[in-house]
């Protein structure tokens, strides 16, 4: 009898526990409730959540993480709970969290087309009242991508160029080229010579599909169709069927037909493709300026590698020498935080996005969107990179073109690399996706 | 009557917790997806009601039909690969074999390993440059057989199917093994006395005896094939050029990468419909034979 009773009590309490669990889940899963407790109820201790993409083995990522640690040390009352998500998945997670109205308190965001949905959903807190902190430090031009309707939503921490061509001087010399070509014809000839010498001309890691879109097509679009082409497309003044744009897409087709890429280009990620270049398995790799840290600055054999931009194309509408740039890693605060968290988040912003951060980044060879004195002992590679990219910049493809169309474009480009589809078809499909 | 009523209440109370959980994590989300599928929605800004436009758009999309085709391939792979292989190995292990439990464990291992690990392992096997498969082919002098297993559109689906068979056949093996051990010894003895041995006995006695288990395995294998996602997502991401995209990957790309949650919800409703249709067809055919 007694045993039966215990069993019944156990079952009943389990039932109650399950019900409580289920109803808690049903109650909206609002993290605000949990966070608020530690903010207001628990005395001085405030816990802020922060989501960031700083996981790859790049020197800037270490600087960012060290800066967060330094902030926590200087402010024992504030704890930063980090959620680090690999860069390739970061945006997906960010927007999924945003859709669930469940953003972290502090987020790393991208400018332009990637910022729009967050702003339209009123998910970010405008920083207009606090801009004094960064006046005269952060370049006006780099703030533009993070401002909308006269509100500033984030402060960028890094200046990146996505289309730097890293090349192995020794391999180029083996194919009979001592300098990097400055015309498209010369570039193609060099690829043919490399092929003839049995060297893989370009290492590409396009499994995640963004490299061709970002590192290749941003600058190709500028060279062939002009710097303002993408914005015109978004505004409806031009469209992707434009013959100049089709010619730009056709470059990918031509490179594929020349077998310029490694055969497993679609099975590896960009870090593996960098390894191919570093290990001498390919003569060139096109990627962001950040990668210079791995390829040259922190590489004992770094002087084997040179940097260049995509050469001039005959009859192209854009001027050569321009690189595709983006002010990256904007730091933004979630809207509607309670007072304690809001104050703590601002304190973090002030500390994190500061001259010290920019100095630390510069010292590991990362370009920044701020005007500070470049220290004498800065890496000569950094100076070379700054020199190379000093002639102005053109926007990155997916910073201007809305996501659905950019994704369609990425798929079309990948299809070209396995010999499916045509440049015209890819352009048409992208235009269709934009129209939806 | 009185006792029965009380029992019913007890049954209901007993079922309630799992019922609530089931409704919460299965029925409600399906209802929500159905609701979202009628909207043009990026997940963040306001929803725009568009009726069945998402569905017309999906039906007009070649890539969706390609993903359906790939799902059918995966389904057939499960039916003609996993189940016969699982049955064959179960038959082999269902006798006094030295080290039978070792082989049983080895065959079941892939089912226990997380499918992310399985995908990464096969990614390494298939790798063009340093992969095990190409390396092995090179070692035995079959360089001409080396392929870009995952990157070549004409091979990628086959490569995926092999990995899919390897990942799941162990589950069916265990199910069949359990069923085989439930066959009464008298039946086998009688068969033996009647002179039925070898393959003849397998097809005339064993398979009919575990028919209902096979039917369950077939249904499970089919519904499993509609859910395949992680293997494809990690091995190829649906690439190259959509060649290995299955419906779940198509849905994921639409909802989470292109941020069209309404469209993605519509795809998920179609996945549900398709698998319901196929499973109920199989169920019907199976039951008819039973009758």
XYZ file of C-alpha atoms in Angstrom:
727
model
C 0.000 0.000 0.000
C 2.668 2.368 1.084
C 4.747 1.590 -1.962
C 1.778 2.342 -4.215
C 1.320 5.695 -2.613
C 4.957 6.663 -3.097
C 4.755 5.634 -6.709
C 1.668 7.745 -7.185
C 3.270 10.749 -5.547
C 6.357 10.350 -7.684
C 4.260 10.118 -10.796
C 2.193 13.108 -9.855
C 5.216 15.247 -9.121
C 6.821 14.164 -12.392
C 3.631 15.161 -14.115
C 3.658 18.559 -12.448
C 7.297 19.030 -13.371
C 6.599 18.134 -16.988
C 3.632 20.498 -17.113
C 5.699 23.295 -15.625
C 8.423 22.645 -18.176
C 5.993 22.589 -21.069
C 4.148 25.710 -20.010
C 7.451 27.501 -19.516
C 8.362 26.602 -23.074
C 4.990 27.731 -24.308
C 5.309 31.005 -22.441
C 7.296 32.551 -25.242
C 10.803 31.352 -24.437
C 11.692 34.904 -23.673
C 15.275 35.198 -22.604
C 14.573 38.667 -21.283
C 13.074 37.118 -18.167
C 16.178 35.159 -17.304
C 18.578 37.921 -18.141
C 16.647 40.531 -16.187
C 16.997 38.534 -13.015
C 20.724 38.758 -12.974
C 20.560 42.369 -14.090
C 18.214 43.910 -11.545
C 17.645 41.306 -8.890
C 21.162 40.048 -8.373
C 22.714 43.287 -7.168
C 25.526 44.787 -9.207
C 26.312 41.804 -11.408
C 25.147 42.250 -14.999
C 25.505 39.533 -17.587
C 25.515 40.552 -21.220
C 25.291 38.075 -24.043
C 27.362 38.663 -27.138
C 27.372 36.804 -30.419
C 30.422 37.060 -32.655
C 32.042 35.206 -35.572
C 35.611 35.246 -34.273
C 36.533 31.601 -34.486
C 38.871 31.300 -37.497
C 42.662 31.286 -37.024
C 43.064 34.942 -38.007
C 45.123 37.407 -35.982
C 42.265 39.894 -35.635
C 40.061 37.324 -33.915
C 42.569 36.984 -31.094
C 42.672 40.742 -30.684
C 38.888 40.934 -30.385
C 38.702 38.156 -27.855
C 41.543 39.625 -25.810
C 39.695 42.942 -25.790
C 36.562 41.288 -24.401
C 38.631 39.629 -21.687
C 40.277 42.948 -20.829
C 36.871 44.589 -20.499
C 35.683 41.915 -18.107
C 38.773 42.374 -16.023
C 38.337 46.141 -15.886
C 34.631 45.801 -15.073
C 34.174 42.977 -12.595
C 30.479 43.788 -12.311
C 29.814 42.956 -15.956
C 30.132 39.522 -17.432
C 30.172 38.976 -21.191
C 28.706 35.644 -22.128
C 30.134 34.887 -25.562
C 28.510 32.850 -28.253
C 31.119 32.387 -30.953
C 29.772 31.031 -34.206
C 31.908 30.074 -37.207
C 31.847 32.899 -39.735
C 30.211 30.831 -42.482
C 27.218 30.077 -40.252
C 27.208 33.341 -38.357
C 24.797 35.312 -40.513
C 22.396 32.379 -40.675
C 22.311 32.164 -36.906
C 22.083 35.918 -36.491
C 18.996 36.161 -38.675
C 17.393 33.087 -37.186
C 17.847 34.597 -33.727
C 16.489 37.855 -35.075
C 13.433 36.102 -36.494
C 12.749 34.608 -33.074
C 13.281 38.068 -31.529
C 16.042 36.491 -29.548
C 19.162 38.478 -30.480
C 22.092 38.587 -28.110
C 22.526 41.855 -26.186
C 25.568 42.744 -28.275
C 25.888 41.573 -31.854
C 28.410 41.725 -34.625
C 26.592 42.878 -37.755
C 27.343 43.451 -41.431
C 26.515 46.656 -43.314
C 24.099 47.420 -46.122
C 21.707 44.753 -47.306
C 22.571 42.591 -44.306
C 21.701 45.314 -41.829
C 18.394 46.331 -43.393
C 16.177 43.532 -42.031
C 17.484 44.083 -38.497
C 16.768 47.788 -38.723
C 13.371 47.258 -40.327
C 12.459 44.904 -37.512
C 13.492 47.529 -34.911
C 15.899 45.070 -33.369
C 18.886 47.374 -32.939
C 19.317 50.389 -30.714
C 20.332 53.630 -32.490
C 23.648 54.984 -31.263
C 23.088 58.599 -32.346
C 23.286 60.013 -28.818
C 26.599 58.413 -28.091
C 28.476 59.151 -31.296
C 30.773 61.605 -29.453
C 32.781 58.573 -28.432
C 33.848 57.885 -31.957
C 33.801 61.306 -33.613
C 37.103 62.017 -35.243
C 38.251 58.457 -34.699
C 36.132 56.331 -37.011
C 36.063 57.433 -40.633
C 32.780 58.968 -41.764
C 32.771 56.897 -44.932
C 32.941 53.624 -43.077
C 29.965 54.535 -40.890
C 27.649 55.007 -43.860
C 26.918 51.322 -44.356
C 25.756 51.074 -40.765
C 23.413 54.010 -40.822
C 19.863 54.026 -42.031
C 17.129 56.676 -41.926
C 19.614 59.067 -40.265
C 20.230 56.625 -37.445
C 23.588 55.041 -36.695
C 23.169 51.415 -35.680
C 26.685 50.042 -35.383
C 30.354 51.013 -35.351
C 32.684 49.014 -37.623
C 35.900 47.669 -36.151
C 37.759 46.486 -39.202
C 38.388 47.604 -42.753
C 38.535 44.699 -45.081
C 39.091 44.218 -48.775
C 37.696 40.976 -50.085
C 39.465 40.602 -53.429
C 43.183 40.562 -52.738
C 45.047 38.239 -55.104
C 47.837 36.488 -53.176
C 50.374 34.928 -55.486
C 53.377 32.711 -55.076
C 56.269 34.530 -56.739
C 58.327 31.363 -57.189
C 55.564 29.478 -58.974
C 54.811 32.443 -61.203
C 58.511 32.635 -62.088
C 58.491 28.942 -62.940
C 55.812 29.692 -65.503
C 57.891 32.545 -66.859
C 56.196 35.501 -65.184
C 58.275 37.813 -63.021
C 55.608 40.435 -62.495
C 51.890 40.229 -61.960
C 50.073 41.094 -65.200
C 48.192 44.382 -65.370
C 45.730 43.447 -68.085
C 43.076 40.757 -68.210
C 44.677 39.233 -71.334
C 47.988 39.007 -69.516
C 46.214 37.380 -66.568
C 44.675 34.718 -68.794
C 48.007 34.106 -70.540
C 49.642 33.641 -67.157
C 46.993 31.080 -66.183
C 47.638 29.186 -69.399
C 51.375 29.265 -68.751
C 50.862 28.010 -65.206
C 48.671 25.204 -66.520
C 51.330 24.322 -69.080
C 53.926 24.213 -66.290
C 51.741 21.747 -64.388
C 50.838 24.177 -61.615
C 47.296 24.718 -60.335
C 46.784 28.413 -61.144
C 44.195 29.385 -58.493
C 43.174 27.679 -55.281
C 39.497 28.158 -54.588
C 37.477 26.919 -51.613
C 33.909 27.461 -52.727
C 32.034 24.871 -50.677
C 30.398 27.661 -48.715
C 29.636 29.400 -52.010
C 30.365 32.962 -50.882
C 33.972 33.221 -52.151
C 33.062 33.447 -55.844
C 30.300 35.906 -55.103
C 32.245 38.094 -52.714
C 35.933 37.828 -53.589
C 35.519 37.434 -57.342
C 32.298 38.994 -58.536
C 32.411 42.185 -56.456
C 35.500 43.405 -58.253
C 34.639 41.806 -61.609
C 31.321 43.652 -61.582
C 33.141 46.907 -60.920
C 35.768 46.316 -63.622
C 33.259 45.373 -66.320
C 30.029 47.191 -65.425
C 31.193 50.087 -63.293
C 31.319 50.908 -59.593
C 27.722 52.053 -59.226
C 26.214 49.173 -61.213
C 25.028 47.133 -58.220
C 23.306 50.093 -56.578
C 21.640 50.912 -59.901
C 20.346 47.356 -60.105
C 18.841 47.622 -56.632
C 17.282 50.977 -57.550
C 15.841 49.461 -60.709
C 17.884 51.652 -63.057
C 19.872 48.725 -64.442
C 19.496 44.997 -64.433
C 21.693 41.935 -64.307
C 21.044 41.104 -67.947
C 23.307 43.996 -68.853
C 25.899 42.655 -71.339
C 28.773 44.091 -69.295
C 27.629 42.193 -66.206
C 27.188 39.010 -68.227
C 30.792 39.466 -69.406
C 31.878 39.735 -65.779
C 30.097 36.464 -64.927
C 31.642 34.892 -68.030
C 35.075 35.295 -66.433
C 34.175 32.510 -63.986
C 33.085 30.400 -66.934
C 36.322 31.124 -68.770
C 38.457 30.311 -65.717
C 36.541 27.055 -65.304
C 37.115 26.113 -68.925
C 40.818 26.884 -68.548
C 40.742 24.580 -65.497
C 42.229 27.406 -63.494
C 40.811 26.150 -60.187
C 41.767 23.109 -58.139
C 39.439 20.199 -58.956
C 38.031 19.979 -55.445
C 37.121 23.672 -55.313
C 33.535 22.945 -54.362
C 34.413 20.511 -51.577
C 36.647 22.679 -49.478
C 36.258 25.829 -47.476
C 38.258 28.985 -47.885
C 40.700 28.154 -45.087
C 41.662 24.907 -46.841
C 42.117 26.861 -50.069
C 44.481 29.234 -48.257
C 46.441 26.182 -47.149
C 46.838 25.115 -50.766
C 48.500 28.433 -51.533
C 50.630 28.413 -48.382
C 51.780 24.854 -49.076
C 52.698 25.767 -52.640
C 49.996 23.595 -54.195
C 48.570 26.525 -56.146
C 50.014 29.726 -57.553
C 47.260 32.152 -56.570
C 44.455 32.561 -54.084
C 41.893 35.342 -54.017
C 40.585 36.280 -50.617
C 40.269 39.028 -48.049
C 43.015 41.285 -46.749
C 42.643 39.605 -43.333
C 44.114 36.407 -44.707
C 47.424 38.245 -45.104
C 47.975 37.388 -41.446
C 48.171 33.699 -42.289
C 49.783 33.953 -45.681
C 52.505 36.491 -45.022
C 52.618 38.288 -41.688
C 52.727 35.220 -39.442
C 54.364 32.983 -42.016
C 58.125 32.455 -41.931
C 58.143 32.110 -45.683
C 55.815 35.067 -46.102
C 58.108 36.873 -48.522
C 57.440 34.187 -51.104
C 54.040 35.731 -51.637
C 53.007 38.920 -53.359
C 49.704 40.744 -53.458
C 47.839 42.264 -56.377
C 44.421 43.400 -57.447
C 42.422 42.120 -60.382
C 43.900 43.677 -63.536
C 42.273 46.146 -65.913
C 39.831 44.814 -68.478
C 39.588 46.222 -71.952
C 36.335 48.049 -72.579
C 35.323 47.773 -68.956
C 33.341 50.574 -67.342
C 35.214 50.616 -64.066
C 38.640 51.995 -63.404
C 41.406 49.563 -62.440
C 43.242 49.717 -59.130
C 40.024 49.799 -57.110
C 39.434 47.055 -54.555
C 36.149 45.759 -53.190
C 35.993 46.929 -49.611
C 33.716 46.606 -46.670
C 33.796 48.019 -43.171
C 33.347 44.844 -41.236
C 32.329 43.660 -37.828
C 29.992 46.456 -36.821
C 29.213 46.248 -33.129
C 25.533 46.840 -32.393
C 23.369 46.821 -29.284
C 20.011 45.107 -29.172
C 17.006 47.385 -28.777
C 14.765 47.429 -25.720
C 17.299 46.224 -23.196
C 16.459 47.020 -19.581
C 18.270 49.986 -18.090
C 21.025 48.088 -16.287
C 21.890 46.023 -19.323
C 21.629 48.970 -21.639
C 24.124 50.954 -19.571
C 26.443 47.983 -19.349
C 26.229 47.405 -23.103
C 27.094 51.036 -23.793
C 30.003 50.830 -21.408
C 31.187 47.804 -23.321
C 30.821 49.562 -26.673
C 32.866 52.527 -25.434
C 35.598 50.266 -24.130
C 35.616 47.781 -26.969
C 35.403 50.073 -29.980
C 38.187 52.439 -29.062
C 41.534 53.712 -30.224
C 43.223 50.930 -28.246
C 41.377 48.276 -30.219
C 42.345 49.881 -33.503
C 45.975 50.091 -32.350
C 45.994 46.424 -31.357
C 44.517 45.463 -34.722
C 47.058 47.550 -36.598
C 49.898 45.937 -34.704
C 48.878 42.486 -35.964
C 48.575 43.752 -39.522
C 44.832 44.366 -39.791
C 43.428 47.394 -41.574
C 40.995 49.533 -39.650
C 38.229 52.003 -40.514
C 39.749 54.665 -38.293
C 42.268 57.442 -38.629
C 45.057 56.681 -36.239
C 48.751 57.016 -36.619
C 50.239 53.874 -38.095
C 53.074 52.875 -35.778
C 56.583 52.769 -37.199
C 56.989 49.130 -36.326
C 53.850 48.061 -38.158
C 54.392 45.160 -40.495
C 55.742 46.167 -43.909
C 53.149 43.782 -45.321
C 50.412 45.901 -43.745
C 51.877 49.013 -45.319
C 52.019 47.276 -48.687
C 48.385 46.213 -48.290
C 47.312 49.743 -47.379
C 49.188 51.084 -50.354
C 47.574 48.534 -52.688
C 44.076 49.372 -51.527
C 44.533 53.125 -51.235
C 43.033 54.007 -54.616
C 39.455 53.701 -53.455
C 36.944 50.954 -52.996
C 33.868 49.494 -54.596
C 31.075 47.788 -52.650
C 30.984 44.051 -52.014
C 28.285 42.254 -53.977
C 26.140 40.951 -51.121
C 26.469 44.146 -49.114
C 24.332 45.794 -51.807
C 22.272 42.992 -53.339
C 19.561 41.543 -51.057
C 20.192 38.094 -49.662
C 17.776 35.985 -51.715
C 19.239 37.239 -55.011
C 22.818 36.983 -53.733
C 22.230 33.339 -52.747
C 20.712 32.571 -56.146
C 23.779 34.154 -57.716
C 26.139 32.054 -55.573
C 24.400 28.873 -56.683
C 24.585 29.931 -60.315
C 28.297 30.656 -60.018
C 28.929 27.286 -58.413
C 27.030 25.649 -61.263
C 29.347 27.374 -63.754
C 32.366 25.842 -62.022
C 31.048 22.347 -62.705
C 30.197 23.193 -66.291
C 26.458 23.689 -65.820
C 24.497 26.686 -67.016
C 25.628 29.781 -68.875
C 26.677 33.274 -67.766
C 23.509 34.649 -69.397
C 21.379 32.159 -67.493
C 23.041 32.981 -64.180
C 22.488 36.702 -64.762
C 18.854 36.113 -65.693
C 18.160 33.898 -62.670
C 19.734 36.437 -60.344
C 17.609 39.186 -61.842
C 14.505 37.023 -61.377
C 15.378 36.344 -57.749
C 15.805 40.069 -57.196
C 12.397 40.798 -58.642
C 10.601 38.570 -56.166
C -18.754 0.071 -16.567
C -17.704 2.040 -13.563
C -14.211 0.514 -13.459
C -13.750 0.930 -17.178
C -14.511 4.611 -16.915
C -11.948 4.983 -14.195
C -9.395 3.123 -16.250
C -10.055 5.412 -19.180
C -9.398 8.411 -17.003
C -6.206 6.814 -15.744
C -5.130 6.035 -19.277
C -5.842 9.585 -20.292
C -3.944 10.972 -17.331
C -1.079 8.643 -18.038
C -0.926 9.708 -21.654
C -1.356 13.373 -20.903
C 2.301 14.333 -20.366
C 3.486 12.736 -23.576
C 0.424 14.000 -25.380
C 1.173 17.553 -24.307
C 4.792 17.224 -25.375
C 3.790 15.665 -28.675
C 1.269 18.389 -29.401
C 3.761 21.036 -28.354
C 6.694 19.841 -30.431
C 4.918 18.215 -33.374
C 1.329 19.285 -33.963
C 1.601 22.973 -33.109
C 4.733 23.594 -35.253
C 3.103 21.839 -38.203
C 0.078 24.099 -37.800
C 2.336 27.140 -37.567
C 4.280 26.119 -40.666
C 1.027 25.754 -42.542
C 0.056 29.244 -41.420
C 3.437 30.787 -42.323
C 3.418 29.067 -45.709
C 0.686 31.455 -46.820
C 2.859 34.513 -46.295
C 5.772 36.268 -47.853
C 7.899 36.699 -44.758
C 11.589 37.238 -44.035
C 11.132 36.271 -40.414
C 11.712 39.753 -39.071
C 9.558 42.347 -40.787
C 5.781 42.165 -41.235
C 4.221 39.186 -42.959
C 2.455 39.753 -46.264
C -0.418 37.393 -47.038
C 0.013 35.871 -50.497
C -2.309 32.857 -50.411
C -0.895 29.840 -52.193
C 1.719 31.781 -54.191
C 4.559 30.072 -52.354
C 3.259 26.701 -53.450
C 2.855 27.709 -57.099
C 6.367 29.097 -57.009
C 7.724 25.854 -55.571
C 5.940 23.723 -58.152
C 7.385 25.890 -60.917
C 10.936 25.572 -59.608
C 13.092 22.997 -61.399
C 15.455 22.831 -58.453
C 12.627 21.724 -56.185
C 11.841 18.835 -58.522
C 15.535 17.999 -58.680
C 15.521 17.810 -54.890
C 12.427 15.589 -55.001
C 14.234 13.326 -57.449
C 17.233 13.159 -55.133
C 14.929 12.307 -52.239
C 13.516 9.452 -54.289
C 17.071 8.262 -54.984
C 17.848 8.351 -51.264
C 14.587 6.518 -50.564
C 15.392 3.774 -53.080
C 18.930 3.589 -51.718
C 17.416 2.885 -48.332
C 15.048 0.272 -49.697
C 17.404 -1.636 -51.988
C 20.591 -0.924 -50.052
C 20.066 -0.642 -46.350
C 17.276 -3.157 -45.795
C 18.677 -6.083 -47.823
C 22.144 -5.428 -46.423
C 20.770 -5.228 -42.899
C 18.834 -8.461 -43.445
C 21.801 -10.263 -44.986
C 24.105 -9.380 -42.128
C 21.419 -10.205 -39.576
C 21.060 -13.663 -41.170
C 24.807 -14.163 -41.059
C 25.036 -13.134 -37.438
C 21.997 -15.157 -36.378
C 23.964 -18.348 -36.098
C 26.645 -19.605 -33.802
C 29.476 -17.638 -35.268
C 32.750 -16.999 -33.525
C 32.845 -13.365 -32.467
C 29.227 -12.742 -33.443
C 28.772 -10.068 -30.793
C 31.895 -8.289 -32.028
C 30.549 -8.140 -35.588
C 27.162 -7.073 -34.259
C 28.764 -4.164 -32.435
C 30.854 -3.181 -35.432
C 27.830 -3.157 -37.741
C 25.770 -1.150 -35.300
C 28.501 1.383 -34.573
C 27.696 3.797 -37.444
C 24.177 4.205 -36.079
C 25.506 5.325 -32.718
C 28.140 7.730 -34.043
C 26.775 11.241 -34.439
C 25.889 11.858 -38.035
C 28.115 14.924 -38.115
C 31.037 12.623 -37.395
C 29.841 10.162 -40.019
C 29.694 12.967 -42.566
C 33.140 14.249 -41.688
C 34.583 10.726 -41.904
C 33.090 10.205 -45.362
C 34.214 13.678 -46.371
C 37.770 12.549 -45.632
C 37.304 9.251 -47.436
C 36.031 11.014 -50.549
C 38.515 13.892 -50.509
C 40.137 14.247 -53.918
C 43.640 15.165 -52.808
C 44.322 13.191 -49.657
C 41.172 11.079 -49.398
C 41.337 7.418 -48.443
C 39.421 6.195 -51.483
C 41.564 7.915 -54.109
C 44.677 7.038 -52.132
C 43.691 3.372 -52.059
C 42.884 3.350 -55.765
C 46.257 4.942 -56.455
C 47.983 2.335 -54.287
C 46.571 -0.591 -56.221
C 47.314 1.019 -59.555
C 43.808 2.089 -60.482
C 44.567 5.787 -60.928
C 42.131 5.907 -63.810
C 39.330 5.084 -61.356
C 40.104 8.057 -59.157
C 37.311 10.591 -59.130
C 36.327 13.859 -57.570
C 33.731 11.842 -55.683
C 31.711 14.662 -54.187
C 32.506 17.448 -56.623
C 31.683 15.674 -59.868
C 27.941 16.053 -60.518
C 27.644 12.591 -62.045
C 29.219 10.894 -59.008
C 28.167 13.040 -56.083
C 24.750 11.433 -55.611
C 26.212 7.924 -55.763
C 28.884 8.841 -53.230
C 26.228 10.233 -50.917
C 24.108 7.101 -51.264
C 26.983 4.853 -50.248
C 27.597 6.923 -47.145
C 23.881 6.868 -46.391
C 23.733 3.064 -46.618
C 26.769 2.707 -44.386
C 25.310 5.077 -41.827
C 21.978 3.300 -41.365
C 22.088 -0.370 -42.304
C 23.140 -1.320 -38.774
C 19.831 -0.168 -37.392
C 17.905 -2.527 -39.668
C 20.333 -5.289 -38.866
C 19.506 -5.001 -35.158
C 15.764 -4.877 -35.852
C 15.954 -7.961 -38.079
C 18.212 -9.778 -35.674
C 15.654 -9.298 -32.907
C 12.900 -10.581 -35.197
C 14.974 -13.583 -36.328
C 15.583 -14.600 -32.757
C 11.860 -14.600 -32.179
C 11.253 -17.225 -34.826
C 10.383 -20.373 -32.849
C 13.040 -23.031 -33.070
C 10.376 -25.615 -33.986
C 9.705 -23.820 -37.250
C 13.314 -24.005 -38.274
C 13.567 -27.601 -37.146
C 10.464 -28.542 -39.094
C 11.857 -26.801 -42.156
C 15.074 -28.651 -41.801
C 13.249 -31.973 -41.536
C 11.384 -31.095 -44.693
C 14.697 -30.579 -46.421
C 14.548 -26.799 -46.705
C 18.002 -25.310 -46.372
C 20.055 -22.351 -47.464
C 18.504 -19.634 -49.572
C 15.362 -21.666 -50.027
C 14.730 -21.600 -46.301
C 15.551 -17.890 -46.107
C 12.989 -16.924 -48.717
C 10.328 -19.529 -47.949
C 10.464 -19.645 -44.159
C 12.508 -16.861 -42.602
C 11.416 -13.849 -44.632
C 7.690 -14.684 -44.435
C 8.038 -15.218 -40.686
C 9.421 -11.706 -40.151
C 7.222 -10.038 -42.775
C 5.641 -7.582 -40.390
C 9.039 -6.537 -39.088
C 10.226 -5.954 -42.657
C 7.170 -3.815 -43.302
C 7.946 -1.697 -40.249
C 11.565 -1.389 -41.397
C 10.443 -0.345 -44.883
C 8.150 2.348 -43.518
C 10.818 3.551 -41.147
C 13.379 3.615 -43.929
C 11.087 5.651 -46.161
C 10.214 8.235 -43.555
C 13.873 8.380 -42.600
C 14.825 9.105 -46.190
C 12.598 12.174 -46.259
C 14.323 13.505 -43.197
C 17.892 13.095 -44.431
C 19.637 16.417 -43.956
C 22.842 16.459 -41.939
C 24.703 13.992 -44.126
C 23.981 15.979 -47.286
C 24.428 19.365 -45.659
C 27.878 18.530 -44.323
C 29.207 16.415 -47.195
C 28.162 18.632 -50.096
C 25.831 21.353 -48.838
C 23.516 20.331 -51.680
C 26.181 21.207 -54.227
C 27.711 21.131 -56.706
C 25.096 23.215 -58.446
C 22.120 21.709 -56.551
C 23.021 18.221 -57.817
C 22.738 16.618 -54.387
C 20.089 18.874 -52.935
C 17.312 17.021 -51.123
C 14.045 18.618 -50.035
C 15.209 19.338 -46.501
C 18.319 21.097 -47.772
C 16.179 23.019 -50.260
C 13.951 24.061 -47.372
C 16.899 25.029 -45.177
C 18.463 27.120 -47.923
C 15.207 28.922 -48.627
C 14.289 29.582 -45.020
C 17.588 30.176 -43.321
C 20.042 31.271 -46.011
C 17.763 33.239 -48.336
C 15.617 34.253 -45.358
C 12.291 33.397 -46.962
C 10.584 31.811 -44.000
C 7.169 31.692 -45.644
C 8.574 29.915 -48.675
C 10.571 27.546 -46.490
C 7.484 26.724 -44.437
C 5.627 25.882 -47.633
C 8.423 23.474 -48.596
C 8.243 21.814 -45.186
C 4.501 21.281 -45.591
C 5.173 19.617 -48.946
C 7.809 17.349 -47.401
C 5.219 16.293 -44.835
C 2.625 15.663 -47.531
C 4.983 13.665 -49.728
C 6.160 11.417 -46.944
C 2.602 10.902 -45.693
C 1.512 9.847 -49.170
C 4.393 7.417 -49.680
C 4.151 5.928 -46.194
C 0.402 5.427 -46.379
C 0.761 3.816 -49.820
C 3.320 1.354 -48.494
C 1.198 0.721 -45.445
C -1.798 -0.025 -47.613
C 0.067 -2.367 -49.926
C 1.618 -4.155 -46.966
C -1.695 -4.559 -45.153
C -3.455 -5.827 -48.256
C -0.996 -8.672 -48.501
C -1.517 -9.416 -44.853
C -5.245 -9.795 -45.341
